[in-house]
XYZ file of C-alpha atoms in Angstrom:
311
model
C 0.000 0.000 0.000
C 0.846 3.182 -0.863
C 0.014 6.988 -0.514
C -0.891 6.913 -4.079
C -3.175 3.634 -3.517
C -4.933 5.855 -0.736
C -4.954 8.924 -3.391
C -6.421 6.699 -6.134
C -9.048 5.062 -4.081
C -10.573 9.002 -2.828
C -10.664 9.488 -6.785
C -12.650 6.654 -7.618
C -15.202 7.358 -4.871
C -15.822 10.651 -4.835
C -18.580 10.562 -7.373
C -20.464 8.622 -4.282
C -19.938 10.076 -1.230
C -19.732 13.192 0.565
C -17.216 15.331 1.389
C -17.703 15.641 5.085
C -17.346 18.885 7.327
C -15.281 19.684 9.959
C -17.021 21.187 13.013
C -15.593 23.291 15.449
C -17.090 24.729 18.862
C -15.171 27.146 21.481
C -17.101 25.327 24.691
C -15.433 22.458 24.028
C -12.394 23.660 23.315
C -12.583 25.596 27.013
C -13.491 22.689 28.532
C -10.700 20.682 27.297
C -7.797 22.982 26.676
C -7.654 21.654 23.449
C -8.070 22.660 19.761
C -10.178 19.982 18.832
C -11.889 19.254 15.143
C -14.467 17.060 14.320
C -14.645 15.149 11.267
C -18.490 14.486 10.665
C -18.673 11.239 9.019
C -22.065 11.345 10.746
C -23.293 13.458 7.920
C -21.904 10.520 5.227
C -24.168 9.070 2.759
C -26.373 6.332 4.938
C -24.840 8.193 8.266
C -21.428 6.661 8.649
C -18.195 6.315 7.190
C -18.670 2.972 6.055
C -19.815 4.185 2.685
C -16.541 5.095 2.087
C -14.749 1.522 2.048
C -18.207 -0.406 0.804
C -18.360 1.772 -2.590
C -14.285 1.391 -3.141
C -14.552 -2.051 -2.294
C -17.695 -2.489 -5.002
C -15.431 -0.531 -7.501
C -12.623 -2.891 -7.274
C -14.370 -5.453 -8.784
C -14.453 -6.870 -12.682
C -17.147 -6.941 -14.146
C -17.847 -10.279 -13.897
C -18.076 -10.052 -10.200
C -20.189 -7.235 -10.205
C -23.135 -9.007 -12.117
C -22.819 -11.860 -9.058
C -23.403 -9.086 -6.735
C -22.035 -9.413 -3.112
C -22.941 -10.435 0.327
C -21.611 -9.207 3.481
C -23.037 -10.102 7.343
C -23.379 -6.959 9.142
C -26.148 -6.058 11.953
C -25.549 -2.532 11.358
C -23.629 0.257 9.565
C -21.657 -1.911 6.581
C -25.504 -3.585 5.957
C -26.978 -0.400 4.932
C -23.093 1.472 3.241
C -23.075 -1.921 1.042
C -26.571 -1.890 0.382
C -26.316 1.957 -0.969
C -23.129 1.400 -2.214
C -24.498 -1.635 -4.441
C -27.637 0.615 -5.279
C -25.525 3.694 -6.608
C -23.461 1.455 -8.580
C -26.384 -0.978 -9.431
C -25.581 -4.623 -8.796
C -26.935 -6.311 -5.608
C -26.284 -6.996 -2.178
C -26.790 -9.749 0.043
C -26.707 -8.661 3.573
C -27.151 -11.483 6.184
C -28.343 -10.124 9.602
C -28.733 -11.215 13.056
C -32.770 -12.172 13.594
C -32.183 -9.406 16.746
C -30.738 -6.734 14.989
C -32.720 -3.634 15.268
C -35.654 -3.062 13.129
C -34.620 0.571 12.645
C -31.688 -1.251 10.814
C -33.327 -3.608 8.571
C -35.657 -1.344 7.475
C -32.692 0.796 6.381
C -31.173 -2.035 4.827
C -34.293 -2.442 2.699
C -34.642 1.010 1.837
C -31.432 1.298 0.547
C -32.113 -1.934 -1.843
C -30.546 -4.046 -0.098
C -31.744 -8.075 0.392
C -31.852 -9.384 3.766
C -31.099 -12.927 5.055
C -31.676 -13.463 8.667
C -30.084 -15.992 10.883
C -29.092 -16.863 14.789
C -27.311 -14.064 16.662
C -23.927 -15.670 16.945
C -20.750 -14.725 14.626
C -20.337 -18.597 13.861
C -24.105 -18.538 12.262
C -23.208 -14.845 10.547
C -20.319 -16.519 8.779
C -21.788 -20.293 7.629
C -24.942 -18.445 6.729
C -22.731 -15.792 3.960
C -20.654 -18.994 3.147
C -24.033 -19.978 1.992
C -25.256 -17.093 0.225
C -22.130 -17.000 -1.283
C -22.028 -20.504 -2.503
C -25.618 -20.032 -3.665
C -25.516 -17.113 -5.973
C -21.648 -16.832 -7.027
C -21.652 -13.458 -4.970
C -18.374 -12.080 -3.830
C -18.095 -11.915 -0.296
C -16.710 -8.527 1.319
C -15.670 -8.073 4.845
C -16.607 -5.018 6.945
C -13.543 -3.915 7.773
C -10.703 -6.889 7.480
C -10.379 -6.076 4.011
C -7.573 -3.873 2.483
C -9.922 -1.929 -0.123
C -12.098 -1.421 2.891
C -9.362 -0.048 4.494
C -8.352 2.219 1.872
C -11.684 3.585 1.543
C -12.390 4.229 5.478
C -8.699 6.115 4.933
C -10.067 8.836 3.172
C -12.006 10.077 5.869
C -8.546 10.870 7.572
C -7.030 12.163 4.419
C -9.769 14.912 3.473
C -9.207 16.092 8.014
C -5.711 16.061 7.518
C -6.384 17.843 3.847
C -8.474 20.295 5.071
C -7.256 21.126 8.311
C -3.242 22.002 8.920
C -1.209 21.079 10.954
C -3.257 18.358 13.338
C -1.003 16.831 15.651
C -3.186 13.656 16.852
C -6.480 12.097 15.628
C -8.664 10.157 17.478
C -10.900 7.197 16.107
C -12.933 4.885 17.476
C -11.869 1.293 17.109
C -14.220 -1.601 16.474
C -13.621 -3.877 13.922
C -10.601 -2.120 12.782
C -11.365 -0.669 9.328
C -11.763 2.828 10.310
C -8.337 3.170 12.746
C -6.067 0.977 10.101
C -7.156 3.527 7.349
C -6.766 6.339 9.894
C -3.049 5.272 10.758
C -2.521 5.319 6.849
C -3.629 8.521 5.605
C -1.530 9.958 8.803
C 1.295 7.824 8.600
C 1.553 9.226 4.294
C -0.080 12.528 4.744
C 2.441 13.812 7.222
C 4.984 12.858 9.782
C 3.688 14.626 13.019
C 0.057 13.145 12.941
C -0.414 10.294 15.868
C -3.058 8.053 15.594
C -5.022 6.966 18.903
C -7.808 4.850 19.266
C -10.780 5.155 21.475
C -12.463 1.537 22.947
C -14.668 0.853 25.763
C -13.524 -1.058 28.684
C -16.677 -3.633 27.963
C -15.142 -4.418 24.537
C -11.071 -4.116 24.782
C -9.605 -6.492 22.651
C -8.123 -4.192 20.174
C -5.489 -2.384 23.527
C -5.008 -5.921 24.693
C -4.378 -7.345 20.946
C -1.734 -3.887 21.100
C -0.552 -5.587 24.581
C 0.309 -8.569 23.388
C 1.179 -8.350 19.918
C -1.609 -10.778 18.559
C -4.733 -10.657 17.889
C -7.491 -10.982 21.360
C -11.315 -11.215 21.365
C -14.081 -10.719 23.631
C -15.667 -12.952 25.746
C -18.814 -10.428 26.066
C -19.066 -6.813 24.702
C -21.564 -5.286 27.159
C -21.272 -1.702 25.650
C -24.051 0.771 24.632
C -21.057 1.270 21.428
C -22.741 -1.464 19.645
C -20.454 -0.693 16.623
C -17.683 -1.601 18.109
C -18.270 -5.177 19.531
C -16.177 -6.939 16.703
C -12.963 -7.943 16.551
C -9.838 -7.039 14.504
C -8.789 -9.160 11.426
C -5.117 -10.331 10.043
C -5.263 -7.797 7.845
C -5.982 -4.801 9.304
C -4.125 -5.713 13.059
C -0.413 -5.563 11.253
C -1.273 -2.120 10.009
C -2.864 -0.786 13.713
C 0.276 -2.572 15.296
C 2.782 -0.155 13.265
C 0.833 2.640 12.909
C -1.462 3.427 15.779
C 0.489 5.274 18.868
C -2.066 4.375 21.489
C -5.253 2.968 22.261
C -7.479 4.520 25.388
C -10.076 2.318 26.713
C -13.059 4.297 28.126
C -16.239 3.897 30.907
C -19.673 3.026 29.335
C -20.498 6.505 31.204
C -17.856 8.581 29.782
C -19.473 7.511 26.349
C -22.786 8.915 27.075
C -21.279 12.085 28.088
C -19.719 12.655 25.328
C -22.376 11.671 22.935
C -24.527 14.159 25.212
C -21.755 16.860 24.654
C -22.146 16.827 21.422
C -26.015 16.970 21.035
C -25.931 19.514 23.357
C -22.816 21.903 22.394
C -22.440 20.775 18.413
C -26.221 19.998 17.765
C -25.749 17.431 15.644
C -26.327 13.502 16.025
C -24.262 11.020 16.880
C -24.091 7.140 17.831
C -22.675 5.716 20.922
C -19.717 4.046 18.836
C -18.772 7.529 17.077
C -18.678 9.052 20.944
C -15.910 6.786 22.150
C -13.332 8.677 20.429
C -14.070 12.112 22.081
C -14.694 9.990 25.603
C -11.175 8.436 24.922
C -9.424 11.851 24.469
C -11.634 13.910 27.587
C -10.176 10.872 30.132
C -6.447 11.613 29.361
C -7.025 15.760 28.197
C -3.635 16.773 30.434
C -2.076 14.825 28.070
C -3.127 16.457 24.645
C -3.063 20.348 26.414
C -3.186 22.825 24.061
C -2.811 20.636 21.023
C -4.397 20.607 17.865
C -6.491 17.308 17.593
C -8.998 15.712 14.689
C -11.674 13.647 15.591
C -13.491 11.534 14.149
C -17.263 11.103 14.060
C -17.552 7.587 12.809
C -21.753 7.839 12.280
C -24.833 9.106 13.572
C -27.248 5.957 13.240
C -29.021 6.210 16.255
C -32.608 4.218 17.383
C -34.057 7.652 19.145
C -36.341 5.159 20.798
C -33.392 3.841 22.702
C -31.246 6.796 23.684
C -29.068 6.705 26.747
C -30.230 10.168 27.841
């Protein structure tokens, strides 16, 4: 992978996503001595950045592969970003989903055009069941985020902050299955050489800082978080690139998470999910640290079920 790899795959997508803006607000900065920007993926074409690495993903493929279509299992964001992604380019999409995913969800995952297969809750029945699917139709399977044109595509997210906004010296991502923070660490690690890359992860669902501990690759025995993104693991491809890239990982109280997704209802007025909070949660526990720095951050999505909100 390269910087132009990164550069080629924001080309190619650009025709299908948004450019996303960066917010700003002077409370927070008060509150937390720090210069902080938010990247507002949360405003992304189906409301996260997942768009970005389902369409480049798509894209990648021949032909061939494209009249096939392609299944994915999701229970959430990558369901409805490869269902739209699918739509814009027009082939279809296969999404199997947990039977207890929410119905806010599937109904998304419809109305983007997307076909849904449901199975048992468990990641074992998620995986025979796209085998299946995959087996059935000839479709090409894509992973959410252990998948290196995933990767490239969740990148550019990253790129366009660091584009758009000089001289950053940290950004903060949430981490869940690892897309998002391995295409972070690239577009900083090419983009410039004074951008660290930390990661933001509840305490209920930590195997990404104690894969980081131990130099392979953990999981969780439960994931008892209200970040319901960010209960999946990290892959073999993605973990080598978070291992050498990624400066730090902060691990953060289910509290702390609602805090900061009410901070920034309250102070930004815009929407976002538990998962997308996680990052600003990670960086208000250790603020000494980051005094008076200039820090992105980034608003993974803002799919929320307002009949459910922690506040």
């Amino acid at each position: 992978m390269t910087f132009q790899d990164l550069k080629n795959c924001h080309h190619k997508i650009k025709p299908y996503i948004h450019r996303t803006p960066i917010l700003t607000s002077n409370l927070l900065n008060q509150l937390s001595g720090i210069d902080l920007y938010f990247k507002c993926e949360n405003f992304q074409k189906m409301g996260a950045f997942k768009m970005r690495g389902a369409t480049h993903a798509i894209l990648q493929l021949t032909d061939q592969q494209k009249a096939k279509g392609v299944v994915t299992h999701s229970s959430g964001n990558f369901a409805q970003a490869l269902s739209l992604a699918a739509k814009s380019i027009g082939i279809k999409a296969y999404i199997v989903m947990p039977s207890n995913a929410p119905q806010v969800k599937k109904d998304a995952v419809k109305g983007y055009g997307g076909e849904i297969i449901e199975c048992s809750p468990t990641l074992e029945d998620r995986e025979q069941t796209a085998f299946r699917i995959q087996s059935e139709k000839n479709a090409t399977f894509l992973h959410p985020s252990n998948d290196i044109n995933v990767i490239l595509g969740q990148g550019t997210a990253a790129l366009e902050l660091l584009e758009d906004q000089a001289g950053l010296e940290y950004i903060f991502s949430p981490v869940g299955g690892g897309g998002l923070i391995a295409g972070t660490s690239l577009a900083a690690h090419y983009h410039t050489a004074n951008c660290r890359v930390i990661g933001g992860e509840p305490f209920e669902a930590d195997d990404a800082y104690r894969s980081m501990k131990s130099g392979k690759i953990e999981t969780n025995k439960t994931a008892n978080t209200i970040a319901d993104g960010l209960k999946t693991q990290l892959g073999d491809i993605n973990f080598p690139i978070i291992k050498k890239y990624v400066s730090d990982i902060i691990r953060v109280e289910e509290q702390e998470i609602v805090y900061a997704m009410q901070l920034v209802w309250e102070r930004i007025k815009i929407i976002i999910e538990p998962s997308s909070a996680v990052a600003l949660a990670a960086l208000l526990r250790e603020k000494e640290k980051f005094k008076n720095k200039r820090v992105g951050i980034i608003l993974s999505g803002g799919n929320v079920d307002l009949k459910n909100l922690p506040f």
